Short mmCIF file of C-alpha atoms and ligand atoms in Angstrom, two decimals:
data_model
loop_
_atom_site.label_atom_id
_atom_site.label_comp_id
_atom_site.label_asym_id
_atom_site.label_seq_id
_atom_site.Cartn_x
_atom_site.Cartn_y
_atom_site.Cartn_z
CA MET A 15 0.24 0.29 0.19
CA ARG A 16 1.39 3.63 -0.85
CA LEU A 17 -1.11 5.63 1.59
CA ILE A 18 -1.19 9.73 2.53
CA LEU A 19 -2.63 10.37 5.27
CA MET A 20 -3.84 14.33 5.47
CA GLY A 21 -5.17 16.71 7.63
CA PRO A 22 -5.11 20.93 9.33
CA PRO A 23 -2.37 20.48 12.08
CA GLY A 24 -4.01 18.88 15.33
CA ALA A 25 -5.86 16.63 13.22
CA GLY A 26 -4.63 13.45 14.73
CA LYS A 27 -2.65 12.38 11.70
CA GLY A 28 0.96 11.47 13.47
CA THR A 29 -1.15 9.44 16.11
CA GLN A 30 -3.19 7.64 13.47
CA ALA A 31 -0.51 7.08 11.05
CA LYS A 32 1.44 4.51 13.55
CA PHE A 33 -2.06 2.52 13.62
CA VAL A 34 -2.29 2.72 9.94
CA ALA A 35 1.18 1.76 9.64
CA GLU A 36 1.14 -1.15 11.53
CA HIS A 37 -1.65 -2.37 10.15
CA PHE A 38 -0.59 -2.57 6.46
CA GLY A 39 2.68 -3.25 7.67
CA VAL A 40 4.40 -0.64 5.64
CA PRO A 41 6.62 2.05 7.48
CA ALA A 42 5.19 5.57 8.67
CA ILE A 43 7.31 8.26 7.27
CA SER A 44 6.66 11.81 8.85
CA THR A 45 8.37 14.43 7.60
CA GLY A 46 7.47 16.79 10.43
CA ASP A 47 9.19 14.05 12.59
CA ILE A 48 12.19 13.78 10.45
CA PHE A 49 12.89 17.30 11.00
CA ARG A 50 12.28 17.01 14.30
CA ALA A 51 15.12 14.54 14.94
CA ASN A 52 17.47 16.37 12.87
CA VAL A 53 16.63 19.54 14.95
CA SER A 54 17.56 17.65 17.81
CA GLU A 55 20.61 16.10 16.46
CA GLY A 56 21.82 19.97 15.55
CA THR A 57 22.23 18.40 12.38
CA GLU A 58 22.59 20.85 8.60
CA LEU A 59 19.34 20.26 7.68
CA GLY A 60 17.99 20.20 10.92
CA ILE A 61 19.45 23.79 11.72
CA GLU A 62 17.79 25.00 8.50
CA ALA A 63 14.43 23.41 9.16
CA LYS A 64 14.16 25.07 12.55
CA ARG A 65 14.25 28.63 11.47
CA TYR A 66 10.66 27.95 9.41
CA MET A 67 8.94 25.20 11.79
CA ASP A 68 9.42 27.70 14.48
CA ALA A 69 7.96 30.54 12.83
CA GLY A 70 5.00 27.98 11.47
CA GLU A 71 5.93 28.36 7.90
CA TYR A 72 6.43 25.67 5.45
CA VAL A 73 10.42 24.22 4.66
CA PRO A 74 11.22 24.91 1.33
CA ASP A 75 10.09 22.16 -1.30
CA GLU A 76 13.89 21.65 -2.45
CA VAL A 77 14.97 20.35 1.21
CA THR A 78 11.72 18.58 1.86
CA ASN A 79 11.54 16.82 -1.26
CA LYS A 80 15.32 15.49 -1.42
CA MET A 81 15.03 14.16 2.27
CA VAL A 82 11.72 12.38 1.24
CA ARG A 83 13.11 11.02 -1.00
CA ASN A 84 16.06 9.39 0.30
CA ARG A 85 13.88 8.27 3.00
CA ILE A 86 11.35 6.34 0.41
CA ASP A 87 14.49 4.79 -0.88
CA GLU A 88 15.32 2.98 1.70
CA ASP A 89 14.95 -0.65 1.85
CA ASP A 90 11.39 -0.72 4.15
CA ALA A 91 9.65 1.45 2.28
CA LYS A 92 9.95 -0.89 -0.91
CA PRO A 93 6.64 -2.49 -0.50
CA GLY A 94 5.08 0.46 0.15
CA PHE A 95 4.73 3.30 3.01
CA LEU A 96 2.31 5.91 4.83
CA LEU A 97 3.29 9.13 4.31
CA ASP A 98 1.95 11.79 7.34
CA GLY A 99 2.61 15.92 6.75
CA TYR A 100 4.14 15.32 2.92
CA PRO A 101 3.39 16.44 0.23
CA ARG A 102 1.65 19.46 1.48
CA THR A 103 2.21 21.72 -1.52
CA LEU A 104 1.64 21.39 -5.09
CA ALA A 105 5.22 21.18 -5.89
CA GLN A 106 5.63 18.34 -3.69
CA VAL A 107 2.76 16.75 -5.11
CA GLU A 108 4.45 16.62 -8.57
CA GLU A 109 7.36 15.53 -6.84
CA LEU A 110 5.95 12.48 -5.02
CA ASP A 111 4.27 11.92 -8.22
CA GLY A 112 7.63 11.62 -10.00
CA MET A 113 9.09 9.59 -7.01
CA ILE A 114 5.98 7.02 -7.33
CA ALA A 115 6.16 6.40 -11.10
CA PHE A 116 10.21 5.88 -11.20
CA THR A 117 9.30 2.67 -9.12
CA GLY A 118 6.82 1.42 -11.31
CA HIS A 119 4.11 1.84 -8.59
CA SER A 120 1.02 4.20 -7.79
CA LEU A 121 -0.87 5.75 -4.63
CA ASP A 122 -3.49 4.13 -3.57
CA ALA A 123 -5.30 6.28 -1.14
CA VAL A 124 -5.38 9.77 0.26
CA VAL A 125 -6.69 9.71 3.40
CA CYS A 126 -7.59 12.99 5.01
CA LEU A 127 -8.89 13.72 8.26
CA THR A 128 -11.82 15.90 8.88
CA VAL A 129 -11.99 17.98 12.49
CA ASP A 130 -13.98 20.80 13.81
CA ALA A 131 -11.79 24.16 14.05
CA ASP A 132 -12.50 24.28 18.08
CA GLU A 133 -11.62 21.35 18.14
CA ILE A 134 -8.18 21.55 16.62
CA VAL A 135 -7.18 24.38 18.49
CA GLN A 136 -8.24 22.65 22.02
CA ARG A 137 -6.29 19.54 20.70
CA LEU A 138 -3.13 21.79 19.92
CA LEU A 139 -3.07 23.35 23.05
CA GLN A 140 -3.43 20.10 24.86
CA ARG A 141 -0.40 18.78 22.88
CA ALA A 142 1.55 22.04 23.85
CA GLN A 143 1.14 21.11 27.54
CA VAL A 144 2.19 17.22 27.14
CA GLU A 145 4.62 17.33 24.35
CA GLY A 146 5.66 20.91 24.89
CA ARG A 147 6.44 21.25 20.76
CA ALA A 148 8.20 24.48 19.99
CA ASP A 149 5.60 25.44 16.98
CA ASP A 150 2.89 24.91 19.53
CA THR A 151 2.26 28.03 20.91
CA GLU A 152 -0.73 30.06 20.05
CA ASP A 153 0.34 32.89 17.27
CA VAL A 154 2.37 29.51 15.98
CA ILE A 155 -0.32 27.55 15.59
CA ARG A 156 -2.30 30.27 14.15
CA ARG A 157 -0.02 30.66 11.60
CA ARG A 158 0.19 27.13 10.61
CA GLN A 159 -3.32 26.92 9.96
CA GLU A 160 -3.31 29.80 7.65
CA VAL A 161 -0.45 28.06 6.15
CA TYR A 162 -2.03 25.16 5.30
CA ALA A 163 -5.37 26.80 4.55
CA GLU A 164 -3.54 28.58 1.75
CA GLN A 165 -0.96 25.87 0.38
CA THR A 166 -2.10 22.25 1.95
CA GLU A 167 -6.15 22.48 1.54
CA PRO A 168 -5.93 22.48 -2.30
CA LEU A 169 -4.05 19.33 -2.61
CA ILE A 170 -7.52 17.95 -1.45
CA GLU A 171 -9.37 18.95 -4.79
CA VAL A 172 -6.45 17.58 -6.87
CA TYR A 173 -6.90 14.23 -5.21
CA ARG A 174 -10.45 13.91 -5.15
CA GLU A 175 -10.01 14.59 -8.92
CA ARG A 176 -8.24 11.51 -9.22
CA GLY A 177 -10.79 9.39 -7.62
CA ILE A 178 -8.31 8.44 -4.46
CA LEU A 179 -9.56 11.16 -2.03
CA ILE A 180 -11.42 9.33 1.46
CA SER A 181 -12.56 11.86 3.82
CA VAL A 182 -12.68 10.31 6.93
CA ASP A 183 -14.29 12.13 9.97
CA GLY A 184 -11.38 12.88 12.50
CA MET A 185 -13.35 13.68 15.46
CA GLY A 186 -13.95 11.87 18.73
CA PRO A 187 -12.00 8.81 20.50
CA VAL A 188 -9.19 7.47 18.78
CA ASP A 189 -9.77 3.90 18.42
CA GLU A 190 -12.96 5.41 16.74
CA VAL A 191 -10.92 7.07 14.37
CA THR A 192 -9.01 4.40 13.95
CA SER A 193 -11.97 1.91 12.79
CA ARG A 194 -12.81 4.13 10.33
CA ILE A 195 -10.02 4.52 8.44
CA PHE A 196 -9.17 0.62 8.41
CA ALA A 197 -12.79 -0.02 7.01
CA ALA A 198 -12.12 3.22 4.08
CA LEU A 199 -8.75 1.67 3.56
CA ASP A 200 -9.71 -2.27 3.50
CA ASP A 201 -12.82 -1.23 0.67
CA VAL A 202 -9.66 0.18 -1.29
CA GLN A 203 -7.29 -2.77 -0.73
CA GLN A 204 -10.21 -5.36 -1.75
CA SER A 205 -10.73 -3.32 -4.56
P1 AMP B 23 4.39 18.52 11.30
O1 AMP B 23 4.65 17.50 12.17
O2 AMP B 23 3.57 17.36 10.09
O3 AMP B 23 3.20 19.34 11.86
O4 AMP B 23 5.35 19.27 10.75
C1 AMP B 23 5.94 20.45 11.84
C2 AMP B 23 6.60 21.60 11.19
O5 AMP B 23 7.75 20.90 9.82
C3 AMP B 23 5.84 21.67 9.34
O6 AMP B 23 5.00 22.86 10.59
C4 AMP B 23 6.59 22.28 8.69
O7 AMP B 23 7.20 23.60 9.38
C5 AMP B 23 7.55 21.45 8.42
N1 AMP B 23 7.24 20.48 7.52
C6 AMP B 23 6.53 18.96 7.52
N2 AMP B 23 6.42 18.52 6.74
C7 AMP B 23 6.39 19.31 5.88
C8 AMP B 23 6.10 19.60 3.94
N3 AMP B 23 6.18 18.05 3.62
N4 AMP B 23 6.91 20.59 3.72
C9 AMP B 23 7.36 21.63 4.26
N5 AMP B 23 7.45 21.31 5.44
C10 AMP B 23 7.25 20.40 6.30
#
């Protein structure tokens, strides 16, 4: 399975990505996690990415695309993968299309988690307390939401037109959302 998990900041992508990836036996590839790992290791990539992350902006496409290309090339991602937080721009969609076409495969589905705006702010503020992420302050959360609306929301239409978009209600208990995603994806796997 080659899957994408989309949704606004705080929709629960990271949490669900781990369950879904395990269910289908593919690695969950989170660009946010890879950037954060680089930030804590103080790599050159981390130093560059941090400037953007702390401001709630997207890391430039060239940097992000190269990182994903390298990750997808690793052996564990050959049978499939679940992308969490990538692609986020139209340029990244194109780049990903090229990467997948090169392997002779295609994208199976794009799951988009839908959550209402009030719930998202609550979740992000709670996450700020639990995880202490530097980009979970109120100003940065607001900026991340704007950037999502401007640059990432248009991707939903792109994948809908391709007929591979699955919208899943991301509201409610985590395990219920997981069950909804599994039910939707099991249909894809059988078709
Ligand atoms: P996330 O953990 O997915 O919310 O990502 C945290 C931050 O990492 C984002 O706010 C961006 O600054 C950066 N980031 C993650 N994925 C991407 C991407 N696909 N393109 C550009 N920046 C990204």
